[in-house]
Coordinates of N, CA and C in Angstrom, one line a residue:
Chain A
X1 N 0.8 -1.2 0.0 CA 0.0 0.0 0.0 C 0.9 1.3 0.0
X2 N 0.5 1.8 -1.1 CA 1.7 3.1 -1.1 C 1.0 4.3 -1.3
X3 N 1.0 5.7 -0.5 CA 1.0 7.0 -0.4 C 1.9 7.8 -1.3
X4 N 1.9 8.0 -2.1 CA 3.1 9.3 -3.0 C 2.1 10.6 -3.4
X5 N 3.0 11.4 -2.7 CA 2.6 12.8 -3.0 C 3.5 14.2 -3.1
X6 N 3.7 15.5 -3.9 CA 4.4 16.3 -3.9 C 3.7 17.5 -3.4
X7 N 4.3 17.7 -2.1 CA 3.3 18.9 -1.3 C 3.8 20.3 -1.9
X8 N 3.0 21.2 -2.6 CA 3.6 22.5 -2.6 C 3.2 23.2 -1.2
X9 N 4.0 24.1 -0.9 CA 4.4 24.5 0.2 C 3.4 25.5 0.5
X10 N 3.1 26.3 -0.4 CA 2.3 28.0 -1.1 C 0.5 27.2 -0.9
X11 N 0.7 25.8 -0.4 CA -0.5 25.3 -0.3 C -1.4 24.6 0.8
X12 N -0.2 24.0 1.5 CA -0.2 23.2 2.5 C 1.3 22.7 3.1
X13 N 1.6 21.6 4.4 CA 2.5 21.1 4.5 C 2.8 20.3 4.6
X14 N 3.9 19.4 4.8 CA 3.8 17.7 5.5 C 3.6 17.4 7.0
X15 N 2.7 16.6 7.0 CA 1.9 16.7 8.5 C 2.2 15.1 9.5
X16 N 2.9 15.0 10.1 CA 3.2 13.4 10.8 C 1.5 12.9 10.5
X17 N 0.9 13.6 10.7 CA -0.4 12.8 11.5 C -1.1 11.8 9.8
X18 N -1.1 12.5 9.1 CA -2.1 11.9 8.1 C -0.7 10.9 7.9
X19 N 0.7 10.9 8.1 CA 0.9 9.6 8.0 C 0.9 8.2 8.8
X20 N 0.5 8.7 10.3 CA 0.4 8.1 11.2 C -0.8 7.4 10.9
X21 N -2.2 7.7 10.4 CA -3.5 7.5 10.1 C -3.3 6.6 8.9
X22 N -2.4 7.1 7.8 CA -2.2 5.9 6.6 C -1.4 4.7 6.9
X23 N -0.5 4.7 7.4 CA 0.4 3.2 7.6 C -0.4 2.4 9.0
X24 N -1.5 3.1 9.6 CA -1.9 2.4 11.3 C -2.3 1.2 10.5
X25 N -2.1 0.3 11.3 CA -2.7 -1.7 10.8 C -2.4 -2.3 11.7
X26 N -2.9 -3.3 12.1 CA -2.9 -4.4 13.2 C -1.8 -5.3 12.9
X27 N -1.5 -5.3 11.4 CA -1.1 -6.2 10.9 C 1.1 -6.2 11.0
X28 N 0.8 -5.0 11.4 CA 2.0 -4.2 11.7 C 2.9 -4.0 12.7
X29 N 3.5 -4.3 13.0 CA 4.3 -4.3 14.5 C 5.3 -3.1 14.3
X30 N 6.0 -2.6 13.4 CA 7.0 -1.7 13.3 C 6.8 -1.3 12.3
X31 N 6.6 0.6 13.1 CA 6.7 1.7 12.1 C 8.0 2.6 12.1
X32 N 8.4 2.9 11.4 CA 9.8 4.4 11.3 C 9.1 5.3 11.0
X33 N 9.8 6.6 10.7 CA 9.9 7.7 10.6 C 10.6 8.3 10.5
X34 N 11.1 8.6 8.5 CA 12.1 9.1 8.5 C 11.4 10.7 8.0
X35 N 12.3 11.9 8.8 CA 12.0 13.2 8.4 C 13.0 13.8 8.3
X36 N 13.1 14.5 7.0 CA 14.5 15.2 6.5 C 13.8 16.8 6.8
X37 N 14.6 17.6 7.2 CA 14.6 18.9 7.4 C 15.4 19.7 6.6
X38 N 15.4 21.1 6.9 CA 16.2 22.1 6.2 C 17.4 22.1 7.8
X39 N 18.3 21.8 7.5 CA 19.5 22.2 8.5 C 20.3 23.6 8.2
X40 N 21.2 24.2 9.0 CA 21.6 25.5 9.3 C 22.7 25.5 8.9
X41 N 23.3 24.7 8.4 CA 25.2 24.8 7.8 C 25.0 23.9 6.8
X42 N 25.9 24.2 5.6 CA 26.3 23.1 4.8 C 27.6 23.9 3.9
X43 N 28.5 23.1 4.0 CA 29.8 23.3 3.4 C 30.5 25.0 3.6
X44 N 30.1 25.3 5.4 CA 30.5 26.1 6.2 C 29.9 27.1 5.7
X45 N 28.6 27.2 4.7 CA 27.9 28.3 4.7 C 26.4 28.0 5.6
X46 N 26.2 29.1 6.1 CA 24.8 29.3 6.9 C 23.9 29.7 6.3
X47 N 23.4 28.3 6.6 CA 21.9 28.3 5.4 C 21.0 29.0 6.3
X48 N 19.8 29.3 5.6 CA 18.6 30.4 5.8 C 17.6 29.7 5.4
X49 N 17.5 28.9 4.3 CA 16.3 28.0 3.9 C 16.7 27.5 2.6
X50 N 15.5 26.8 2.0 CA 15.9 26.0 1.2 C 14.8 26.2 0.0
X51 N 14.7 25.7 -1.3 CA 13.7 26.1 -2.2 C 13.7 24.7 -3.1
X52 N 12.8 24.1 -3.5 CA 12.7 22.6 -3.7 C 12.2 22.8 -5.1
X53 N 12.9 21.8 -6.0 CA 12.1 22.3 -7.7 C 11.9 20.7 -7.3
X54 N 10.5 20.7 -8.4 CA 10.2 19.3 -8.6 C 9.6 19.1 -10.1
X55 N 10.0 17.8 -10.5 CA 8.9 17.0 -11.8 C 7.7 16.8 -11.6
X56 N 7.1 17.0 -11.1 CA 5.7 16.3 -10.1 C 5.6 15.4 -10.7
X57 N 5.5 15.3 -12.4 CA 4.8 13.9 -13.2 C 6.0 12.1 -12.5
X58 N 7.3 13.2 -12.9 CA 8.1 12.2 -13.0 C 8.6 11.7 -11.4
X59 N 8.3 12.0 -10.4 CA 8.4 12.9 -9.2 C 7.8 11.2 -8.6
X60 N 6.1 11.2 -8.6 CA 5.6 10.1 -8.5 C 5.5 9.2 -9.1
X61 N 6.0 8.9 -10.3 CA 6.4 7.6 -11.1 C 7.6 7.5 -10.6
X62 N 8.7 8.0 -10.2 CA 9.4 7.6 -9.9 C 9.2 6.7 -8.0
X63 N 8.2 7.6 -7.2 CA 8.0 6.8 -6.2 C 7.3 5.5 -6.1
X64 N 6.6 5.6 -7.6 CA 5.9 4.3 -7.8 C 6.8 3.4 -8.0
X65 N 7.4 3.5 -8.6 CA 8.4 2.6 -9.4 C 9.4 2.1 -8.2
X66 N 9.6 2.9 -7.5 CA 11.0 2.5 -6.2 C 9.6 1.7 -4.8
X67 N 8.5 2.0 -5.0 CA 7.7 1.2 -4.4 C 7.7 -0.3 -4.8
X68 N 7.5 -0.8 -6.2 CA 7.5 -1.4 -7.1 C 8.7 -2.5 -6.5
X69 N 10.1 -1.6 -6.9 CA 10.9 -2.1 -6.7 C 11.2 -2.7 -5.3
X70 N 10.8 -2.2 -4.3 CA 11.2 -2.6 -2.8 C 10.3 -4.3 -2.7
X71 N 8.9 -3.8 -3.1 CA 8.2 -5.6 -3.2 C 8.8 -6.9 -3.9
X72 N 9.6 -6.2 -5.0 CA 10.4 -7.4 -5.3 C 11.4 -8.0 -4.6
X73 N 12.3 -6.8 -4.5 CA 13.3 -7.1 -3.5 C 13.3 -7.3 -2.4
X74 N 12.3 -6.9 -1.5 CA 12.2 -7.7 -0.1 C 11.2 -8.9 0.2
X75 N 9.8 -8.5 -0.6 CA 8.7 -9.6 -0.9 C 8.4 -9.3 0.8
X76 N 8.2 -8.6 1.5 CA 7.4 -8.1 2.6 C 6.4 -7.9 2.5
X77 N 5.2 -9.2 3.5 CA 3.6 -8.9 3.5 C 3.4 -7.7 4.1
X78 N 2.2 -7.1 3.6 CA 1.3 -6.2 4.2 C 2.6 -5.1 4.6
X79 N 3.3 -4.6 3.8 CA 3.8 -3.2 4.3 C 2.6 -2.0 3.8
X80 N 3.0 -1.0 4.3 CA 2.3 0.1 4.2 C 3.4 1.6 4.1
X81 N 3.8 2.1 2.7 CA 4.7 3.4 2.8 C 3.9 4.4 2.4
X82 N 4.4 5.7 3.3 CA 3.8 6.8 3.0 C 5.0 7.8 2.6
X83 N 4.8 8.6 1.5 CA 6.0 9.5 1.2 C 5.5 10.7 0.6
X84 N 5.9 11.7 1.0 CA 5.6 13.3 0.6 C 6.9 13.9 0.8
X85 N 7.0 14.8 -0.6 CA 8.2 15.7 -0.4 C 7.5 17.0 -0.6
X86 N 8.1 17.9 -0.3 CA 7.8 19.2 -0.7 C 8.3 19.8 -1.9
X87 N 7.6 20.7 -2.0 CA 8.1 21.4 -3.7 C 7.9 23.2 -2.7
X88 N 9.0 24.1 -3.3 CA 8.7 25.7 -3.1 C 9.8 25.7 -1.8
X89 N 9.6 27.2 -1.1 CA 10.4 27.5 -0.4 C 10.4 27.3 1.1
X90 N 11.3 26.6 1.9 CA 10.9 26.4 3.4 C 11.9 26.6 3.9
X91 N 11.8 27.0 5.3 CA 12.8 28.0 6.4 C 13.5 26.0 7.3
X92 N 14.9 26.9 8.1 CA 15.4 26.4 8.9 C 14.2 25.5 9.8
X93 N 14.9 23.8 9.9 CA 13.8 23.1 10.7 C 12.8 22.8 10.1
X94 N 12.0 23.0 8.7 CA 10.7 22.4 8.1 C 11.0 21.3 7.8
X95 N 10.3 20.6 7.2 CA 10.4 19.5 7.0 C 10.3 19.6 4.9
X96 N 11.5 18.3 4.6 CA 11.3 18.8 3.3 C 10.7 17.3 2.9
X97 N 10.7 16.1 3.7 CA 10.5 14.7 3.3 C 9.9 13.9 4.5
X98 N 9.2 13.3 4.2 CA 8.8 11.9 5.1 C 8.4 11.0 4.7
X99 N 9.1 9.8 5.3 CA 8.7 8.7 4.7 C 8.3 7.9 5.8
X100 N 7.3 7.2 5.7 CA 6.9 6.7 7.0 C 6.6 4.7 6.5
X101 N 6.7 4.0 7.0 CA 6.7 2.9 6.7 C 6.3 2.0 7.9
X102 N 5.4 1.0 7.6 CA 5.1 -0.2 8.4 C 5.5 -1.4 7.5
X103 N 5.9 -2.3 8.7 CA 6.1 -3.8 8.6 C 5.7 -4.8 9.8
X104 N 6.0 -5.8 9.5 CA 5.7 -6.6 10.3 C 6.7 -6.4 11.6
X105 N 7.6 -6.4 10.7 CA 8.8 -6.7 11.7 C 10.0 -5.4 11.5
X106 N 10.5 -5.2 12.6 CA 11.4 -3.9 12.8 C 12.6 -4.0 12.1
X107 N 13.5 -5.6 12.1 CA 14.3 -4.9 11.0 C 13.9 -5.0 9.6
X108 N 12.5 -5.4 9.3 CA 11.8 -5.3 7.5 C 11.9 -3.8 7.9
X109 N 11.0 -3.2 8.7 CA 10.6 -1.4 8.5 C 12.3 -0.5 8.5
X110 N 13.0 -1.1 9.3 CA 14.3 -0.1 9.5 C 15.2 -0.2 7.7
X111 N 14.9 -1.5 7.3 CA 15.3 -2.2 5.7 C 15.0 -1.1 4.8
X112 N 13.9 -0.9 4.9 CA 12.6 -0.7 3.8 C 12.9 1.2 3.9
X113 N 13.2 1.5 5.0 CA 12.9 3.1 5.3 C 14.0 3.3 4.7
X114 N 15.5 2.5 4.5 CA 16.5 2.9 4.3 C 16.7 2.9 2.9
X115 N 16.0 1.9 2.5 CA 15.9 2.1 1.1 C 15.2 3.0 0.3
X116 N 14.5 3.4 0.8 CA 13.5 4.2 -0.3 C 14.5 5.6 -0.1
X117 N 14.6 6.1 0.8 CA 15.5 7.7 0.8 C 16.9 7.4 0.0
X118 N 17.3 6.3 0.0 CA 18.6 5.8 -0.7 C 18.4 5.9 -2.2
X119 N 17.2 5.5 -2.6 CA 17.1 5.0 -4.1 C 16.3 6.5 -4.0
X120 N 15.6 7.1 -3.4 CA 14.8 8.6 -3.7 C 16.3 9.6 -4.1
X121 N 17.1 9.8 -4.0 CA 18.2 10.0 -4.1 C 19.0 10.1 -5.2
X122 N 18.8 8.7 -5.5 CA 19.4 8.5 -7.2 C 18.2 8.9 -8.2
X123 N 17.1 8.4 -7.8 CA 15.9 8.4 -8.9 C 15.1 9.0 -8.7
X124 N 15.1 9.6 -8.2 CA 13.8 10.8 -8.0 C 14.4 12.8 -8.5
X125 N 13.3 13.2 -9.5 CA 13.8 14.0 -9.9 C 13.6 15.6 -8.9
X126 N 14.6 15.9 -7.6 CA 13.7 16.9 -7.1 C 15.3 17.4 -6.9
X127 N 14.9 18.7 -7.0 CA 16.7 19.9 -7.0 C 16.1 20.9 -5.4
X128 N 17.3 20.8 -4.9 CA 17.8 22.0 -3.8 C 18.2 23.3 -4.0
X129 N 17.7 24.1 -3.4 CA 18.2 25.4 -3.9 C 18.5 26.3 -2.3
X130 N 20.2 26.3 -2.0 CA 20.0 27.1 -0.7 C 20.1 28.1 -0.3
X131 N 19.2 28.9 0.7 CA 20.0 30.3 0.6 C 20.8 30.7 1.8
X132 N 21.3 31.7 1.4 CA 22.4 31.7 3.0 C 22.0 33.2 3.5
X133 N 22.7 33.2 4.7 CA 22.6 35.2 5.3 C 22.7 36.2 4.8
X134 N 23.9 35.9 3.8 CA 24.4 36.9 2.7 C 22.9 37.3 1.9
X135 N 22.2 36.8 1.8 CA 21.0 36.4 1.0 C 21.4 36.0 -0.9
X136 N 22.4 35.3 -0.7 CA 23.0 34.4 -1.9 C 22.3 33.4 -2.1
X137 N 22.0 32.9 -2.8 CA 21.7 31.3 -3.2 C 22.2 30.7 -4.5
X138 N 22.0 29.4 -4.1 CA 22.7 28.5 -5.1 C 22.0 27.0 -5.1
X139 N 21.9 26.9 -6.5 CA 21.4 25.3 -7.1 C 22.5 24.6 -6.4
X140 N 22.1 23.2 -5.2 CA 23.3 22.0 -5.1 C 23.7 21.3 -6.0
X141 N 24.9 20.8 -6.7 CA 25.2 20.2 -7.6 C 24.5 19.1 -8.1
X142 N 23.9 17.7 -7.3 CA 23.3 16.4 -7.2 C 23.7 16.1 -8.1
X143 N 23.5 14.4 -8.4 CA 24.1 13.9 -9.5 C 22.8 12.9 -10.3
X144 N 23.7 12.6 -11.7 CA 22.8 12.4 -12.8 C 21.4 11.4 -12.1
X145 N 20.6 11.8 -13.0 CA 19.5 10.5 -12.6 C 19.9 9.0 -13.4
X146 N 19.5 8.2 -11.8 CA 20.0 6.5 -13.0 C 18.3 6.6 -12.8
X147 N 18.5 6.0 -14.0 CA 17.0 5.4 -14.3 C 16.5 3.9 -14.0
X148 N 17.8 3.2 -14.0 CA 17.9 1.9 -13.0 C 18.7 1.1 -12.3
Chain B
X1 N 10.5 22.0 -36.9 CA 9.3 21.6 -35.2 C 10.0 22.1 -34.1
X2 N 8.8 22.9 -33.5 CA 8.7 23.2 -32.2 C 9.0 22.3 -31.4
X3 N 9.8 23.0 -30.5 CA 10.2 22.6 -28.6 C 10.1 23.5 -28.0
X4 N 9.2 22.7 -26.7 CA 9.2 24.0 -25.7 C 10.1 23.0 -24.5
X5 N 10.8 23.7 -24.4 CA 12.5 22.8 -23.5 C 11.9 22.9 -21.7
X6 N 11.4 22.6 -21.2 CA 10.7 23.1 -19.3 C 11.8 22.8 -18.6
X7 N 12.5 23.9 -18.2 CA 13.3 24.2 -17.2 C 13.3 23.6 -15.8
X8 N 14.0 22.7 -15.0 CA 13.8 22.4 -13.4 C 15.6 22.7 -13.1
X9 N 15.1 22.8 -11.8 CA 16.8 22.7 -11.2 C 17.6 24.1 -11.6
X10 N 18.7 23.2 -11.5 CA 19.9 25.0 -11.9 C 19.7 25.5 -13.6
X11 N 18.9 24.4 -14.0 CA 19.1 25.0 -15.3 C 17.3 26.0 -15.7
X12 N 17.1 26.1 -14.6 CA 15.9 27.3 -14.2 C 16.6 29.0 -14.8
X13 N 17.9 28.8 -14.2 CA 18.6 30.4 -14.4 C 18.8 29.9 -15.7
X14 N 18.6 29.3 -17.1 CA 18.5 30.0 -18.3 C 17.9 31.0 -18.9
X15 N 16.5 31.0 -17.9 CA 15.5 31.9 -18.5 C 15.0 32.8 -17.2
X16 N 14.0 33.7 -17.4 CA 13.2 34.0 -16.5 C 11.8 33.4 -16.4
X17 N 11.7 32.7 -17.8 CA 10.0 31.8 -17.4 C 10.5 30.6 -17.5
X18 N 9.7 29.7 -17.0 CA 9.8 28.5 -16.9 C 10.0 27.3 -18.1
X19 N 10.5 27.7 -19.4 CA 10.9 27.1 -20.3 C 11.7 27.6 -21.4
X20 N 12.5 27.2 -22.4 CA 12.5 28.2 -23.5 C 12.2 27.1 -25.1
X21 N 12.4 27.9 -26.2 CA 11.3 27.3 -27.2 C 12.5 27.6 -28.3
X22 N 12.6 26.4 -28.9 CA 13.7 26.2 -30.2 C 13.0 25.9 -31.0
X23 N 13.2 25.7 -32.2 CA 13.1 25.4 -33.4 C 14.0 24.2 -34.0
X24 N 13.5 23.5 -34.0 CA 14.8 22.5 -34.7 C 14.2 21.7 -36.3
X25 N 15.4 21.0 -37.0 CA 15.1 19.9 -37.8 C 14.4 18.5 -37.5
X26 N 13.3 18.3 -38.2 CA 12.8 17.1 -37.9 C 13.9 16.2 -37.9
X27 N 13.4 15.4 -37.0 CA 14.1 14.1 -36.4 C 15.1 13.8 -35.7
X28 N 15.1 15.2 -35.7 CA 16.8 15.9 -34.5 C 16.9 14.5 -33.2
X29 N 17.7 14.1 -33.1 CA 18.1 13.1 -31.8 C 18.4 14.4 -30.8
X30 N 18.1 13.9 -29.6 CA 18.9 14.3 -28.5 C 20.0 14.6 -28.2
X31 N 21.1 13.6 -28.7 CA 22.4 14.4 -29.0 C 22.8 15.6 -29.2
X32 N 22.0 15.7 -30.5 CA 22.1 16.8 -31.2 C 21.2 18.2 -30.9
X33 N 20.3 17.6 -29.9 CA 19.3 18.8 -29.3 C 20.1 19.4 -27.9
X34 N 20.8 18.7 -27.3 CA 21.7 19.1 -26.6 C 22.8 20.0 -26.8
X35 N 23.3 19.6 -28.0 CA 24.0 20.9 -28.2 C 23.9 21.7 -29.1
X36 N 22.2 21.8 -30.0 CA 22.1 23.5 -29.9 C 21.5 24.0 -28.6
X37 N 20.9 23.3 -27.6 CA 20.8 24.4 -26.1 C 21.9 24.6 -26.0
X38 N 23.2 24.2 -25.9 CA 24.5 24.5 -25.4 C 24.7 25.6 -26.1
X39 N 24.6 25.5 -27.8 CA 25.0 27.0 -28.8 C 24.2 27.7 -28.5
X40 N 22.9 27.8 -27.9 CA 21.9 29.1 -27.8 C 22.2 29.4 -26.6
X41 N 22.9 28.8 -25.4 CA 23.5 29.4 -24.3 C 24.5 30.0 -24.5
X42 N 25.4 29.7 -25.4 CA 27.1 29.9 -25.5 C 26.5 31.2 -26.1
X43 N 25.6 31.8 -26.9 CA 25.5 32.8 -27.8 C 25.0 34.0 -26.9
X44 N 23.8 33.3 -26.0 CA 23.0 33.6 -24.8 C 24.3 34.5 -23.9
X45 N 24.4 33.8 -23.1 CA 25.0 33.8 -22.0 C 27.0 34.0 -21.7
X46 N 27.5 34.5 -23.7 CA 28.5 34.2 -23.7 C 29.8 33.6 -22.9
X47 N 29.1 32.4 -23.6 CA 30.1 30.9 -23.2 C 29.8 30.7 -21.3
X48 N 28.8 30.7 -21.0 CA 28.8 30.9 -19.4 C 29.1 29.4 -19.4
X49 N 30.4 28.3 -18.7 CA 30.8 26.9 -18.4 C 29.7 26.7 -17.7
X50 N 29.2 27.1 -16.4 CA 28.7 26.4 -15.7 C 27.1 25.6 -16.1
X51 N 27.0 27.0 -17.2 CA 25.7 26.7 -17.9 C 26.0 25.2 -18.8
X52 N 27.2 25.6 -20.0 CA 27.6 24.4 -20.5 C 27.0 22.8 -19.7
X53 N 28.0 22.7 -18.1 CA 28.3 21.8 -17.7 C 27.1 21.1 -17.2
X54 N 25.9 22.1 -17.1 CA 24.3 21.4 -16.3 C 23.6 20.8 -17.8
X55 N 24.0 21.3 -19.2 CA 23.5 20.5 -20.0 C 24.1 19.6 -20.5
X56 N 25.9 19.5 -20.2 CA 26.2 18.2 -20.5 C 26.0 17.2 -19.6
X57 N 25.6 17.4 -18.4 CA 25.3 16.4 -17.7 C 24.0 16.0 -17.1
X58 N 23.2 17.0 -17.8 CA 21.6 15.8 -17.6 C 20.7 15.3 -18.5
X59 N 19.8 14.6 -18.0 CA 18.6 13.9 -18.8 C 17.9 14.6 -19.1
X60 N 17.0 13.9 -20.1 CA 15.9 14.4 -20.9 C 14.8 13.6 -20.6
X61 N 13.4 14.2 -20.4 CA 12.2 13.5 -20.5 C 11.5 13.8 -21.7
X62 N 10.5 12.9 -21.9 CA 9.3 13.2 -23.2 C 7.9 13.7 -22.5
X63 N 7.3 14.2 -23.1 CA 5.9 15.2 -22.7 C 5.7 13.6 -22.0
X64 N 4.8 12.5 -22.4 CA 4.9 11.4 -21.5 C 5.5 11.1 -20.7
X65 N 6.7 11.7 -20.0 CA 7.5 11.0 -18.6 C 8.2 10.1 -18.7
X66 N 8.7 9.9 -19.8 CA 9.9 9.0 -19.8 C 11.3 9.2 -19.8
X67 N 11.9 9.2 -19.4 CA 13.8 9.6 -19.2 C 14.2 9.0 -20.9
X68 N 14.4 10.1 -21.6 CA 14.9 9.8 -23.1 C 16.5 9.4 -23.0
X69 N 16.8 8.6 -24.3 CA 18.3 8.9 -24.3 C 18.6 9.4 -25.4
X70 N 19.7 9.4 -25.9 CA 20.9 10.5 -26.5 C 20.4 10.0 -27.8
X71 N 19.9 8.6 -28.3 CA 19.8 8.6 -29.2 C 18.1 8.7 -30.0
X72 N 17.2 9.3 -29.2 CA 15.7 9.2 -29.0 C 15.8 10.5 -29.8
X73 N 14.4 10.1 -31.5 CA 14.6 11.3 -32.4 C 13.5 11.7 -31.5
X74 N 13.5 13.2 -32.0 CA 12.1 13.9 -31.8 C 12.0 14.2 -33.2
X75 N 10.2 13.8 -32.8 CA 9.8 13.7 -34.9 C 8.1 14.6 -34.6
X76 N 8.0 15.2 -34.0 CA 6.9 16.2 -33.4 C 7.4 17.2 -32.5
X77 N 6.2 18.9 -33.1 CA 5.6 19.4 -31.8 C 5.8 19.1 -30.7
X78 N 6.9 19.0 -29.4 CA 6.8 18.6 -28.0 C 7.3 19.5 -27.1
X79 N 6.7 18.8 -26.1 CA 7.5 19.4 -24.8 C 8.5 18.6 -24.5
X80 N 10.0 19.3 -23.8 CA 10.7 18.0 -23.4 C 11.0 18.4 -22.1
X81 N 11.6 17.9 -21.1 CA 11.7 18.5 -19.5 C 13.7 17.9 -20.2
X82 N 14.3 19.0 -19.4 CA 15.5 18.9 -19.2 C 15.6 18.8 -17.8
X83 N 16.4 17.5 -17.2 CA 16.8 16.8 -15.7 C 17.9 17.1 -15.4
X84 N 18.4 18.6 -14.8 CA 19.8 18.5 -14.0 C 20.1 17.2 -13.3
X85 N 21.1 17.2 -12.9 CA 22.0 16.4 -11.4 C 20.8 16.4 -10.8
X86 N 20.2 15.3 -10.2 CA 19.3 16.0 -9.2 C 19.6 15.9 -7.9
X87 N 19.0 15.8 -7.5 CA 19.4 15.7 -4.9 C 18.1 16.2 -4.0
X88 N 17.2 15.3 -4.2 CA 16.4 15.9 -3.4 C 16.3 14.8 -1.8
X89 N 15.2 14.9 -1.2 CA 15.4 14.3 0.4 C 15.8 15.6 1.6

């Protein structure tokens, strides 16, 4: 059961709760929660916030697909992932990602959480943009998309 | 045939709107659609590298969502999405 969505910011935000309400199951003994934020340093410049470009189309095919992918490779019953990234501009501390996952068992959920932010990484098409005090900003470099 | 090229990522600072629009030869490959953006940048932007280096190193999508390769003709009217480096999370 998979959740994929690209929150614009100018709209709404990522909220723990509606993913707490999507992965809840009996069937499930172990949930994670992974939440990436905007942090305050990177490469000794002091960040101020962050600005998210996204594919939307390609954005959620690509979470489908790395969904896709995890059932083969683990063949884990009854999981449940929920994942939202944000798209637009967010301050120090917001949240830019969550992925939230059930499984049966805690090291399937701790497996499964690690994978999807690992492979969202390579295959997923979403750009960083940070800005600093100076009120400078800059595109992060990231690297090519693999497609598989 | 028209291309409207939709800008994401660093390769946003080509334009001020969210895409730019070529003109090319039917059945132009990718290859070769890659580097007239590079000549309309180099002309653009006189020779700005950095600009160069975000189109030699990303992908292409088709109005459909598919990650094209180098040798995928365009033989129509399309949209194509140009994919910097990406890094999101």
């Amino acid at each position: 059961m998979l959740h994929a969505k690209v929150v614009d910011i100018t709209k709404e935000k990522i909220e723990l709760s509606k993913a707490e309400k999507f992965i809840a199951s009996s069937k499930c003994g172990a949930l994670i929660y992974f939440v990436g934020t905007v942090r305050d340093l990177n490469n000794d410049k002091k960040v101020t916030g962050m600005t998210y470009d996204s594919h939307d189309a390609l954005v959620i095919k690509s979470f489908e697909e790395i969904y896709q992918d995890s059932l083969k490779k683990f063949k884990f019953d009854n999981i449940a992932v929920f994942i939202e990234h944000i798209k637009g501009k967010i301050q120090l501390g917001d949240i830019s990602i969550l992925i939230a996952v059930a499984c049966k068992h805690r090291n399937q959920a701790y497996e499964l959480s690690r994978f999807f932010i690992e492979e969202i990484k390579k295959k997923t098409p979403i750009w960083k943009k940070e800005h600093y005090e100076n009120e400078d900003s800059e595109w992060l470099e990231g690297n090519p998309i693999q497609t598989k | 045939m028209k291309i409207k090229l939709e800008l994401f990522g660093a390769s946003r600072d080509f334009s001020d709107k969210d895409h730019l629009e070529f003109k090319i030869k039917d059945k132009m490959e990718i290859k070769d659609f890659r580097k007239e953006i590079i000549n309309y940048l180099k002309k653009k932007f006189k020779g700005n590298e950095s600009f160069k280096k975000i189109v030699e190193s990303s992908a292409f999508c088709s109005e459909d969502n598919n990650i094209i390769n180098d040798s995928y003709k365009i033989s129509r009217d399309q949209k194509i999405g140009i994919i910097p480096p990406i890094g999101g999370g």
